[in-house]
mmCIF file of C-alpha atoms and ligand atoms in Angstrom:
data_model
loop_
_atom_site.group_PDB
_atom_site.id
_atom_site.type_symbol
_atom_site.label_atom_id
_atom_site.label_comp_id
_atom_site.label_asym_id
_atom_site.label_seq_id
_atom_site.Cartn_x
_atom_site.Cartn_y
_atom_site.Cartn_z
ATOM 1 C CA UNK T 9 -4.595 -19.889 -81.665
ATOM 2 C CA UNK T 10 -5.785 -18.948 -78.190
ATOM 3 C CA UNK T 11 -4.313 -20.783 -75.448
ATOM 4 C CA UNK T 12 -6.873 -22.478 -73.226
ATOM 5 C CA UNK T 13 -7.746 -21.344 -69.936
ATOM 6 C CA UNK T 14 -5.589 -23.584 -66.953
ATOM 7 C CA UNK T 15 -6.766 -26.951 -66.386
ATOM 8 C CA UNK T 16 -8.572 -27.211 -63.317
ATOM 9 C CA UNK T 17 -7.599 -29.928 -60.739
ATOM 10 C CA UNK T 18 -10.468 -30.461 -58.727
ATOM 11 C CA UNK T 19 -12.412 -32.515 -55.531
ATOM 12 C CA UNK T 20 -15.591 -30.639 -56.182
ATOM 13 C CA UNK T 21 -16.300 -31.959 -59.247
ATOM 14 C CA UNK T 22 -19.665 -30.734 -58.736
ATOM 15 C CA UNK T 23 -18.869 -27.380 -58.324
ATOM 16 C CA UNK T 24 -16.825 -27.166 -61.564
ATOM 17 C CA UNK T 25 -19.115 -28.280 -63.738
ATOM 18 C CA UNK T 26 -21.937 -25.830 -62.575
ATOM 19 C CA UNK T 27 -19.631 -23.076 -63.524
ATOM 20 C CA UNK T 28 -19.201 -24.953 -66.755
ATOM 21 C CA UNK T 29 -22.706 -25.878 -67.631
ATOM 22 C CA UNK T 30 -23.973 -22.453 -66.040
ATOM 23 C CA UNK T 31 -21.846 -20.343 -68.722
ATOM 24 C CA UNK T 32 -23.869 -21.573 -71.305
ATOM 25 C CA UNK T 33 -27.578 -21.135 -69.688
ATOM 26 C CA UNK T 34 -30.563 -22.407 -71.663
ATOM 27 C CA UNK T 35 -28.132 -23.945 -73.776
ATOM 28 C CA UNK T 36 -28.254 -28.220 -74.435
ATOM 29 C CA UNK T 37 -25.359 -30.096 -72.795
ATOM 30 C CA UNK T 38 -24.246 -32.698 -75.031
ATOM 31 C CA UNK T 39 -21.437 -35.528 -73.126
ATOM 32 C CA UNK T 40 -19.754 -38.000 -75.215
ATOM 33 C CA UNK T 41 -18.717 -41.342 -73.944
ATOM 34 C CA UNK T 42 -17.497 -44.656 -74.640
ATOM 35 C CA UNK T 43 -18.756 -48.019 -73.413
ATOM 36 C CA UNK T 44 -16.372 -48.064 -70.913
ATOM 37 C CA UNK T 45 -16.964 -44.618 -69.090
ATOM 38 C CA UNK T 46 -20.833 -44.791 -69.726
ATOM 39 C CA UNK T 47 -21.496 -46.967 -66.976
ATOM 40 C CA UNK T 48 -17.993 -46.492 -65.184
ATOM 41 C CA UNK T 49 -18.006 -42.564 -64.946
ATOM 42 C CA UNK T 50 -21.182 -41.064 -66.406
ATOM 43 C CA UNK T 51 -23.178 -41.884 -62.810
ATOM 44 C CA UNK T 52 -20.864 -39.849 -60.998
ATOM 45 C CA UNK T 53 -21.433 -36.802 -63.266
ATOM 46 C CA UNK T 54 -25.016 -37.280 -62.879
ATOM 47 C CA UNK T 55 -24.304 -37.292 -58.850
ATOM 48 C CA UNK T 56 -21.882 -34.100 -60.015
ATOM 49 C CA UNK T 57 -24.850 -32.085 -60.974
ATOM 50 C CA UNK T 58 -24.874 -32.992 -64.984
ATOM 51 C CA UNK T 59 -28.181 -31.681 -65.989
ATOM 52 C CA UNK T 60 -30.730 -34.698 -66.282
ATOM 53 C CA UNK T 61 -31.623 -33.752 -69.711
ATOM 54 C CA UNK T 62 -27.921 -34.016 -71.292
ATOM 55 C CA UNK T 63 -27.962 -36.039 -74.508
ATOM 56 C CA UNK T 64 -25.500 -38.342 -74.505
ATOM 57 C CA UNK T 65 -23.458 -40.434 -76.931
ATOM 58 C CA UNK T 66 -21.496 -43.402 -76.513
ATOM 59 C CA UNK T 67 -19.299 -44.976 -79.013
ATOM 60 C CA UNK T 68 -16.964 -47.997 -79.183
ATOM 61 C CA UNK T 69 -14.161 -47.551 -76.750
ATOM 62 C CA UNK T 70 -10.519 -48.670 -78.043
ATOM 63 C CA UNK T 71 -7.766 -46.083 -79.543
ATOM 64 C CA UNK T 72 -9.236 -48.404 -83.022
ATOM 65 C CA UNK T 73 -12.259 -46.440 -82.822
ATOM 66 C CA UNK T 74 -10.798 -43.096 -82.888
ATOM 67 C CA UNK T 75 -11.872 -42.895 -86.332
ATOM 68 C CA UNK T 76 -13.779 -40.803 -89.358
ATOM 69 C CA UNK T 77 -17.233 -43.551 -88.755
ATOM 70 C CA UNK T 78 -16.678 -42.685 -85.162
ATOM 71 C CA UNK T 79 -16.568 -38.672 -85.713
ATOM 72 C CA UNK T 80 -19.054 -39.262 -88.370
ATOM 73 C CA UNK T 81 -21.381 -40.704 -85.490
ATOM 74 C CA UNK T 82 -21.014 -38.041 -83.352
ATOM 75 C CA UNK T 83 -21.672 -35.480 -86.298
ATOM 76 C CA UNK T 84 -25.129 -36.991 -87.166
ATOM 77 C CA UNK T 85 -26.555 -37.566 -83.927
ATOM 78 C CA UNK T 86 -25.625 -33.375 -82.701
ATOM 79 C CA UNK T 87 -27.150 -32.463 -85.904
ATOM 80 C CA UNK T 88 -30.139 -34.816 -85.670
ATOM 81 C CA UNK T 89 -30.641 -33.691 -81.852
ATOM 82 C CA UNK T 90 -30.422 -29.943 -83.431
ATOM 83 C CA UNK T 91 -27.065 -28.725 -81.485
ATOM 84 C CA UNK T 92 -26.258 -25.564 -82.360
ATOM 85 C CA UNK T 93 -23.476 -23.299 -81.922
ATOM 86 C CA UNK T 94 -24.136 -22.673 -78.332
ATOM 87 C CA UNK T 95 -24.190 -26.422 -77.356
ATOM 88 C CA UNK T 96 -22.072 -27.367 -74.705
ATOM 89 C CA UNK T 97 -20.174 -30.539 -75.376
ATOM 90 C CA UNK T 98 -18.377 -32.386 -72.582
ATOM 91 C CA UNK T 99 -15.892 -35.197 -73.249
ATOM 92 C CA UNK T 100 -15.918 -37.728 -70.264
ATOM 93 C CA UNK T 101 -13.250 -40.502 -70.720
ATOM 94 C CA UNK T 102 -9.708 -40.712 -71.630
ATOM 95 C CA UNK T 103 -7.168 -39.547 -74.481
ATOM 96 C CA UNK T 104 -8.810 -41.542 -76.848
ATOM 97 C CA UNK T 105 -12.664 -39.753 -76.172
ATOM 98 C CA UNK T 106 -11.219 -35.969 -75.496
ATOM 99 C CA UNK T 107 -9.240 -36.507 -78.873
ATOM 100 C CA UNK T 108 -11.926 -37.731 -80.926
ATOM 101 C CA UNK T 109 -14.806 -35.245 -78.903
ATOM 102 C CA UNK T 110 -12.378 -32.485 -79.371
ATOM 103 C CA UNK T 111 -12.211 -33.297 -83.472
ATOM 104 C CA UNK T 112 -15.860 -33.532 -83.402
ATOM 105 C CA UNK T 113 -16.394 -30.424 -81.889
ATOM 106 C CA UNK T 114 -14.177 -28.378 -82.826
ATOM 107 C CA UNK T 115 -15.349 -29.154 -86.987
ATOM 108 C CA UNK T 116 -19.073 -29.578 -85.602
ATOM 109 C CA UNK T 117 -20.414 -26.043 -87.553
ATOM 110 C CA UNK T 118 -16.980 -24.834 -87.726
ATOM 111 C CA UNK T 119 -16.572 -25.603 -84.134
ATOM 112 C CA UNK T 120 -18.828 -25.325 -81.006
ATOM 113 C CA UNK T 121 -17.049 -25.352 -77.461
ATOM 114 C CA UNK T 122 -16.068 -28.298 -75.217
ATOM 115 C CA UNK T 123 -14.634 -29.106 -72.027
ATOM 116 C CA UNK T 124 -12.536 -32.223 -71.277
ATOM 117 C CA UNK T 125 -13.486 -34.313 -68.042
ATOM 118 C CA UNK T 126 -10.317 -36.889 -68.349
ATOM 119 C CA UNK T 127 -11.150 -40.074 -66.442
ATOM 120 C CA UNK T 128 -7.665 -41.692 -66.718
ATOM 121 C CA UNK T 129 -4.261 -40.383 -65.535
ATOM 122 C CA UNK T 130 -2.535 -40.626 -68.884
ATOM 123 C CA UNK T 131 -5.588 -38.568 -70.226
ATOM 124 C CA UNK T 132 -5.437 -36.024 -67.557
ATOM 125 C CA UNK T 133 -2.395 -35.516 -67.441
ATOM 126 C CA UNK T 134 -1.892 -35.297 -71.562
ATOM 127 C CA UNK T 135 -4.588 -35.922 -74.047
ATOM 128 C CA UNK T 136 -6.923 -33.214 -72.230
ATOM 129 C CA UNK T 137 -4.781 -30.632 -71.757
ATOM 130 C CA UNK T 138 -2.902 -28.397 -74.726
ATOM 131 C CA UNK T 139 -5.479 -28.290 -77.368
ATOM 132 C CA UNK T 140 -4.459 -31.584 -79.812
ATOM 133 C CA UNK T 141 -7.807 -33.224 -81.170
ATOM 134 C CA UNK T 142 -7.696 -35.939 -84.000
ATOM 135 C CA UNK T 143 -8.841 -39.212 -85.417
ATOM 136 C CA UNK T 144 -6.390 -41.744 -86.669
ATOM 137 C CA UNK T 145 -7.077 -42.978 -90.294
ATOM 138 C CA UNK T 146 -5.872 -46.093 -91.843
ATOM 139 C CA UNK T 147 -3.662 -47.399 -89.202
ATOM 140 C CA UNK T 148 -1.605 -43.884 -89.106
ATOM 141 C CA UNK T 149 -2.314 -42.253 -85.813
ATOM 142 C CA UNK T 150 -3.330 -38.744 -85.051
ATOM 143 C CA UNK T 151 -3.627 -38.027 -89.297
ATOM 144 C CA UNK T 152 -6.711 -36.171 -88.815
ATOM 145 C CA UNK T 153 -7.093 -33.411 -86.207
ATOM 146 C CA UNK T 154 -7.023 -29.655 -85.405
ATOM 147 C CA UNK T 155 -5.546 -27.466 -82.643
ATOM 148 C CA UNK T 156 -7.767 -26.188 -80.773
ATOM 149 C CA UNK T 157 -8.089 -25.822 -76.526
ATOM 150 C CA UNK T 158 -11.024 -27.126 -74.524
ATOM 151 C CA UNK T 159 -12.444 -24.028 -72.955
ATOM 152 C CA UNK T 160 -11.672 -25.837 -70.004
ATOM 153 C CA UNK T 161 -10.419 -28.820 -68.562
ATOM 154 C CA UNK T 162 -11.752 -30.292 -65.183
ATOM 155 C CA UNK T 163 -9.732 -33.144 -63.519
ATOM 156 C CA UNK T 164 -11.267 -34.855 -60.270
ATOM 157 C CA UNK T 165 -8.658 -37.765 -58.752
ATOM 158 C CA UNK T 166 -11.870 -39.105 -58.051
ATOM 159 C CA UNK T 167 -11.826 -40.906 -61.085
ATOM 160 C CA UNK T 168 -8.406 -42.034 -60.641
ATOM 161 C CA UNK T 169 -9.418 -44.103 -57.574
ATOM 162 C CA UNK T 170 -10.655 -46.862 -59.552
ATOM 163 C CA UNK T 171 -7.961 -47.873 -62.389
ATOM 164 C CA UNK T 172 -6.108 -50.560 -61.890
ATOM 165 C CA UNK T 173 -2.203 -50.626 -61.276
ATOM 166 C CA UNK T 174 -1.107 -50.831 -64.778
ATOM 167 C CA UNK T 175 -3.160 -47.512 -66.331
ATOM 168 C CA UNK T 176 -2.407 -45.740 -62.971
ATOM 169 C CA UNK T 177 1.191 -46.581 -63.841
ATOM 170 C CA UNK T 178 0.752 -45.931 -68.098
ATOM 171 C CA UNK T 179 -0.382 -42.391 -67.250
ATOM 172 C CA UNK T 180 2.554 -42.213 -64.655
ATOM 173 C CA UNK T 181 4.974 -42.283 -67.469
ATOM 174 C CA UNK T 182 3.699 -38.678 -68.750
ATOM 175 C CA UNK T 183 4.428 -37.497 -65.516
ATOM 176 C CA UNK T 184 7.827 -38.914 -65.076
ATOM 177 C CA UNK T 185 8.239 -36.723 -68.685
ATOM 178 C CA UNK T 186 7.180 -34.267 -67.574
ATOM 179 C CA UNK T 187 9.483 -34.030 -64.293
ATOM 180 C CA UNK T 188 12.501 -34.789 -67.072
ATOM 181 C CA UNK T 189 11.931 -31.512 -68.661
ATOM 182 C CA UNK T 190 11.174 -29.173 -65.705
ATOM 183 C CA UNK T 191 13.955 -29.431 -62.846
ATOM 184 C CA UNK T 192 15.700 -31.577 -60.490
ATOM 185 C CA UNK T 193 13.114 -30.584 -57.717
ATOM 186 C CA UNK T 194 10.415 -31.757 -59.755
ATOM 187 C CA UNK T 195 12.142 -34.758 -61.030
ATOM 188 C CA UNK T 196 13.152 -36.107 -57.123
ATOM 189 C CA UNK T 197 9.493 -35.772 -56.245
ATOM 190 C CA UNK T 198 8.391 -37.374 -58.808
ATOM 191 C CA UNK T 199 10.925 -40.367 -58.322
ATOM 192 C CA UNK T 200 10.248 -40.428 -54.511
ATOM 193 C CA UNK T 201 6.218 -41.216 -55.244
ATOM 194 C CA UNK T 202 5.009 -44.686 -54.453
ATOM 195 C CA UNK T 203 3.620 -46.153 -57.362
ATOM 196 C CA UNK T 204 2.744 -49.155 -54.873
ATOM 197 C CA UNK T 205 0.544 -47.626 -51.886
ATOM 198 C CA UNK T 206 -0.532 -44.888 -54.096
ATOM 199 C CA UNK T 207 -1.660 -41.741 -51.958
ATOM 200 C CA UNK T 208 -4.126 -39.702 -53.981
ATOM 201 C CA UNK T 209 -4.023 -36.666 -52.287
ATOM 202 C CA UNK T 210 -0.249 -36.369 -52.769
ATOM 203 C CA UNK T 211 -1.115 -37.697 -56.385
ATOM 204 C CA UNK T 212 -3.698 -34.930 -56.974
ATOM 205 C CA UNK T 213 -0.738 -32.415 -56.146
ATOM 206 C CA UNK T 214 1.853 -34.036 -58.241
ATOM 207 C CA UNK T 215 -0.529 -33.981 -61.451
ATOM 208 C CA UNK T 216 -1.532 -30.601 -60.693
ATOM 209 C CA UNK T 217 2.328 -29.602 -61.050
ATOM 210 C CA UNK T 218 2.876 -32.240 -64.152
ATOM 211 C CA UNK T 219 0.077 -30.248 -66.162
ATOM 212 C CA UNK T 220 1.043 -26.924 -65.148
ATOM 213 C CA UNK T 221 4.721 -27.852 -66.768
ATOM 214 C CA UNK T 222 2.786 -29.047 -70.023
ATOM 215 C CA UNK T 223 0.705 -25.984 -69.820
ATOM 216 C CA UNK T 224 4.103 -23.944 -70.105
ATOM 217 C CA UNK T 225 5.124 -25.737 -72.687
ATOM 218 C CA UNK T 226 2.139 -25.469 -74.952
ATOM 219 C CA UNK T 227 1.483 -21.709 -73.818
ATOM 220 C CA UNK T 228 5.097 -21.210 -75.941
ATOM 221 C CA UNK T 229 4.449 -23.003 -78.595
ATOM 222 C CA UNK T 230 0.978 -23.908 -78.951
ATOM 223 C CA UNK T 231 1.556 -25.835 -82.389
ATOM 224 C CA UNK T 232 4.732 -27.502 -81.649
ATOM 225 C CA UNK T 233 6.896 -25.941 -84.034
ATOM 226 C CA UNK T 234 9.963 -25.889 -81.678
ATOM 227 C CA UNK T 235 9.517 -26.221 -77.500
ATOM 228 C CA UNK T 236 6.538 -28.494 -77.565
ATOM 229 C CA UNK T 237 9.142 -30.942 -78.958
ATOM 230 C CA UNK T 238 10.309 -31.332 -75.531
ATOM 231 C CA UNK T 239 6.853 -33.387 -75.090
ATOM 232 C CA UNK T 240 8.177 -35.575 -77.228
ATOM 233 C CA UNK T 241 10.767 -36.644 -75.011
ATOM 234 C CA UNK T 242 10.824 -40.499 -74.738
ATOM 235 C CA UNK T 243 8.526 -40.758 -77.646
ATOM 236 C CA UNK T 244 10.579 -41.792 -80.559
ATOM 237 C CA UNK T 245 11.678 -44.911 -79.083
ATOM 238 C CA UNK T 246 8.397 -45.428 -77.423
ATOM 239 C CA UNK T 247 5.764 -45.246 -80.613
ATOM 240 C CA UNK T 248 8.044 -47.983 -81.764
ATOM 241 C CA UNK T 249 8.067 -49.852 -78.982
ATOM 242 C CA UNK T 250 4.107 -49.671 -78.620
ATOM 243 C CA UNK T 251 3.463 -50.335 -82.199
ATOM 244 C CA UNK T 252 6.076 -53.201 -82.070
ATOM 245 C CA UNK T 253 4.175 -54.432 -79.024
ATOM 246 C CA UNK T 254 1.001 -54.637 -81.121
ATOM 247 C CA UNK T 255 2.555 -56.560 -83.859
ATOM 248 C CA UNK T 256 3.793 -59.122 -82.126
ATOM 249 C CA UNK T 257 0.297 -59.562 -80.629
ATOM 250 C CA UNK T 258 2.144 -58.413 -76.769
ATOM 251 C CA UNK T 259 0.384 -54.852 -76.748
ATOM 252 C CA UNK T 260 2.032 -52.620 -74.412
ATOM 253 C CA UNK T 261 0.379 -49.971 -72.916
ATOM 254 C CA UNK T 262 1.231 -46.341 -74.489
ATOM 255 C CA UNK T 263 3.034 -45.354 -70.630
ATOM 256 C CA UNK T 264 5.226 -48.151 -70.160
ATOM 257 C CA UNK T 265 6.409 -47.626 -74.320
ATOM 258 C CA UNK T 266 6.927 -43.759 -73.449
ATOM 259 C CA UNK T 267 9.276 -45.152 -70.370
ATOM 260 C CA UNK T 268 11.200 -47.894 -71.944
ATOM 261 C CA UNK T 269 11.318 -44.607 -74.711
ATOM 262 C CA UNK T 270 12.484 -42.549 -71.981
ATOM 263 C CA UNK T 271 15.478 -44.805 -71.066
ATOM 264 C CA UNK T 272 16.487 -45.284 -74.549
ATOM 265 C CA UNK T 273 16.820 -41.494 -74.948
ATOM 266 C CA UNK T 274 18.527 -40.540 -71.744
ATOM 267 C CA UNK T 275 20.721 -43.335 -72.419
ATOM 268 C CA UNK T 276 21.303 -41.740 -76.066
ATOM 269 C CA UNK T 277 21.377 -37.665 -74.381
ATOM 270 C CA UNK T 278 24.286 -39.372 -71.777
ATOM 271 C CA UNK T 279 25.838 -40.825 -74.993
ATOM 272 C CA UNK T 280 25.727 -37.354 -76.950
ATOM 273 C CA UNK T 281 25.126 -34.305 -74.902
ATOM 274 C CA UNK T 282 26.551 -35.896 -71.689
ATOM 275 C CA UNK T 283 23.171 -36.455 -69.686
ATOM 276 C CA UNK T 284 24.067 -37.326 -66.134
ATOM 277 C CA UNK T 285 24.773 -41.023 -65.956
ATOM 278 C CA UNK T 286 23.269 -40.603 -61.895
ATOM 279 C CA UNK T 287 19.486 -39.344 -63.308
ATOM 280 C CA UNK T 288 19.811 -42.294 -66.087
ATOM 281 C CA UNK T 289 20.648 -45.197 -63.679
ATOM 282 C CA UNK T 290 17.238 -43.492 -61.224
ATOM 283 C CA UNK T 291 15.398 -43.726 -63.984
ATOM 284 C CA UNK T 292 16.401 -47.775 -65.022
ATOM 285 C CA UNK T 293 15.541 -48.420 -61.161
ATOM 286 C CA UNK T 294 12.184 -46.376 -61.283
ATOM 287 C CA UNK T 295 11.768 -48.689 -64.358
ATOM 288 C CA UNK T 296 12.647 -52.052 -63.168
ATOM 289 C CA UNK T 297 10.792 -51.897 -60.150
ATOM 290 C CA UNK T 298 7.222 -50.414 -61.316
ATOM 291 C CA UNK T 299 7.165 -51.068 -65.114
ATOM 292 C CA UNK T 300 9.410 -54.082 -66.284
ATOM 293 C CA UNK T 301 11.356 -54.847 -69.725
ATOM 294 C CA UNK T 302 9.121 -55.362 -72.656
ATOM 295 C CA UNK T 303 11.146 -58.289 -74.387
ATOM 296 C CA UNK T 304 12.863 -58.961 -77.835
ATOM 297 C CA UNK T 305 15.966 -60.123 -80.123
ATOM 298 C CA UNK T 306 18.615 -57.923 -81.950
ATOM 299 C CA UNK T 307 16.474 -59.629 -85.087
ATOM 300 C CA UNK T 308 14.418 -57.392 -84.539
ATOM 301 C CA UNK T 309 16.289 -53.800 -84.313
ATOM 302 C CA UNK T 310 15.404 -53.477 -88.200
ATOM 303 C CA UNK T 311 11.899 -53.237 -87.883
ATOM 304 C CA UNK T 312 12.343 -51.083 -84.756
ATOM 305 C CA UNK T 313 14.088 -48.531 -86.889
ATOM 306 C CA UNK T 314 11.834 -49.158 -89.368
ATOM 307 C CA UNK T 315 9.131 -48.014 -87.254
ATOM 308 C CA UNK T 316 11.056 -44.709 -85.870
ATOM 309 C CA UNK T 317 12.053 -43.658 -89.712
ATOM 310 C CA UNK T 318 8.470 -43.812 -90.186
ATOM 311 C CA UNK T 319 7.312 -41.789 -87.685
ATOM 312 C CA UNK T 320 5.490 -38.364 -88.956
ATOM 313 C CA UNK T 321 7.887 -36.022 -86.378
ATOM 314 C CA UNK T 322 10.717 -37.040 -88.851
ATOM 315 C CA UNK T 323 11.799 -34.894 -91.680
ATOM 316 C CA UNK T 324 12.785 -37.270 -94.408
ATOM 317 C CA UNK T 325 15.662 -40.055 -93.956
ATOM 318 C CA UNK T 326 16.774 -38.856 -90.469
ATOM 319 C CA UNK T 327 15.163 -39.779 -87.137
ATOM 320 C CA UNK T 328 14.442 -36.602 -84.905
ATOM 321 C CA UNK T 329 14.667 -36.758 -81.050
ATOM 322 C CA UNK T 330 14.403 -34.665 -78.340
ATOM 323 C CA UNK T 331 16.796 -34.895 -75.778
ATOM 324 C CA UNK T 332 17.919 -33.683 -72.511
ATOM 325 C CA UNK T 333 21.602 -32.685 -71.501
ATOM 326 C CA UNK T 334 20.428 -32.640 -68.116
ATOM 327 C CA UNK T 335 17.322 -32.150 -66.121
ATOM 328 C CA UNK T 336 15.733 -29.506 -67.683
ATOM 329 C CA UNK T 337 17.729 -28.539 -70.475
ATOM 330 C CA UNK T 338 16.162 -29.492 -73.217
ATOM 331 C CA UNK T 339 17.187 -29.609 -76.655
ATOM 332 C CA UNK T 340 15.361 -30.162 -79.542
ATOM 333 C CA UNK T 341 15.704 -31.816 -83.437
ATOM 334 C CA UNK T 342 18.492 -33.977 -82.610
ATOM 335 C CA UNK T 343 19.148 -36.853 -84.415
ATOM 336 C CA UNK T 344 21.297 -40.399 -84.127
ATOM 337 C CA UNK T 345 22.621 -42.623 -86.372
ATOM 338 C CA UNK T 346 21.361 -46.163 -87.214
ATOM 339 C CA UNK T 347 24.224 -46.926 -85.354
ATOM 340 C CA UNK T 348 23.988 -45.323 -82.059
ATOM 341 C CA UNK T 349 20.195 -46.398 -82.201
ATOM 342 C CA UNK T 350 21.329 -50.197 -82.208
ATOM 343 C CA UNK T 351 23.711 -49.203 -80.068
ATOM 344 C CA UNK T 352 21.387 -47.744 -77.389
ATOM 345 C CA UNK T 353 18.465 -50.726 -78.195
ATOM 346 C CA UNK T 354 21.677 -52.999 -77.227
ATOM 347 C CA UNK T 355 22.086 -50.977 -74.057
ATOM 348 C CA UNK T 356 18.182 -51.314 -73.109
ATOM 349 C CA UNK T 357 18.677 -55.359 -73.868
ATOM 350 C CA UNK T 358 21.249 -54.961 -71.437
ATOM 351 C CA UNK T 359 19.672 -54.208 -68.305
HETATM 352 N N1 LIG M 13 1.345 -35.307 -76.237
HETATM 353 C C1 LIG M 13 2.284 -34.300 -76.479
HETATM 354 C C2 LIG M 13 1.658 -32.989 -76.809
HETATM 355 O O1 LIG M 13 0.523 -32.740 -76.458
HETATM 356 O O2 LIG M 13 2.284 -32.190 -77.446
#
């Protein structure tokens, strides 16, 4: 697989995209949308330079719409508008629209390019970068997809500016990951931002660095047969919390899972590989103050583990984790009993 060129963190948007749309001259520019982002963020791309001829689609927003109909959709209306190979398509939204515009794309006559504008943090500073496209299908998420980069990526804060505390702090979470897997440096910045008074230019540099450590990452291991495990970090525990949240009708965003994940499994890399007990108690403050406990019983620890058996990064009958022996050192396919995971959901009731 080739590894996609560097994300580019940009405030001249405009700029950017010439150089985008201008590599493919004479060529239709096809942008895909959701309801949300159509009216939201597909004015400011106009005001960006998008050509006024673009076709564009818009489909259902919602991570439940990331689906074959959805794809399907997409497929009929660049073949009925004649795209050809040399189309441009541009995804303009968040994880859910680069995921599904990448599938589309990248199966659309065996695959025509695309570039990802992310319009949400957690997008920007995951979904569009590292070349993972996919639909979900039948309530499993992610079934469907292929590998295969953006030819490039274009992040403007800009868009940033207008989420509201919550997403802003949801796509936060991937960045706090991130920080957990690079070094102590990065980690202390990261810790020392304030997710109150946000300053955007400082945030602009901060996700610049946060996608340049994913960028690493993939650029070892594009298909995550080993490293880009370490993304995983925080992830185990977190899909369960999320899809827990859902169940119980108290949907959690997919951030503040990934950091109630990322507690559980520094608790459990103090536990077993001797994790710093110092970073684990920053991190349980970072959480209390910005992101809160997502509530429930010890009843419920069955269908928690329930839920992380299940998940597809397991081989069968043993949960897999990444974990961290200390900032930075990453280690990867580690496991825990059904003990020490009650153990550390007992821990996380705790706090
Ligand atoms: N979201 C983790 C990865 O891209 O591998």
């Amino acid at each position: 697989m080739t590894i996609a060129n560097p994300t580019i963190i940009t405030s001249d948007l405009a700029a950017e995209l010439s150089r985008a749309t201008g590599a493919h001259p004479g060529h239709d520019c096809y942008v895909l949308t959701d309801t949300t982002t159509v009216g939201a963020c597909l004015p400011y791309l106009y005001e960006c330079g998008l050509p006024a001829e673009s076709r564009i689609i818009t489909v259902r927003a919602g991570d439940e719409h990331k689906n074959i109909e959805a794809a399907v959709q997409i497929w009929e209306f660049l073949s009925s508008s004649g795209a050809t190979r040399k189309s441009l398509f541009i995804n303009l939204g968040g994880g859910m629209i680069t995921d599904l515009g990448g599938f589309a794309a990248s199966t659309f006559k065996r695959g025509i390019r695309y570039i990802n504008i992310p319009t949400s943090l957690l997008g920007a500073v995951d979904a569009a970068t590292g070349g993972k496209t996919g639909i979900n299908l039948r309530g499993l998420k992610n079934e469907v997809g292929v590998f295969n980069p953006a030819e490039s990526t274009l992040i403007d804060v800009h868009f940033f500016k207008s989420l509201d505390a919550e997403n802003l702090r949801s796509g936060y979470a991937e960045m706090v990951k991130h920080a957990l897997i690079d070094t102590p440096q990065e980690w202390k910045e990261v810790l020392a931002f304030d997710l109150e008074e946000v300053d955007f230019v400082r945030l602009g540099r901060l996700v610049e660095r946060s996608v340049r450590i994913k960028e690493r990452v993939v650029e070892q291991d594009p298909t995550e047969k080993n490293i880009r495990k370490a993304l995983n970090l925080g992830h185990t525990f977190g899909h369960a919390f999320e899809t827990f949240s859902h169940r119980v009708h108290r949907p959690a965003l997919h951030g503040y899972a990934v950091m109630w994940g990322l507690l559980c499994e520094l608790y459990l890399s103090h536990v077993q590989l001797g994790f710093p007990k110092e970073e684990l108690l920053r991190l349980r403050y970072m959480l209390t103050e910005n992101y809160g406990k997502f509530e429930f019983a010890c009843g419920d620890y069955d269908d928690l583990y329930e839920l992380m058996t299940h998940d597809k990064k397991n081989d069968a009958g043993f949960v897999n984790f990444t974990l961290l022996g200390g900032i930075g050192d990453i280690r990867i396919n580690c496991s825990a009993t059904k003990e020490q995971i009650f153990e550390t959901l007992d821990f996380y009731l705790s706090i």
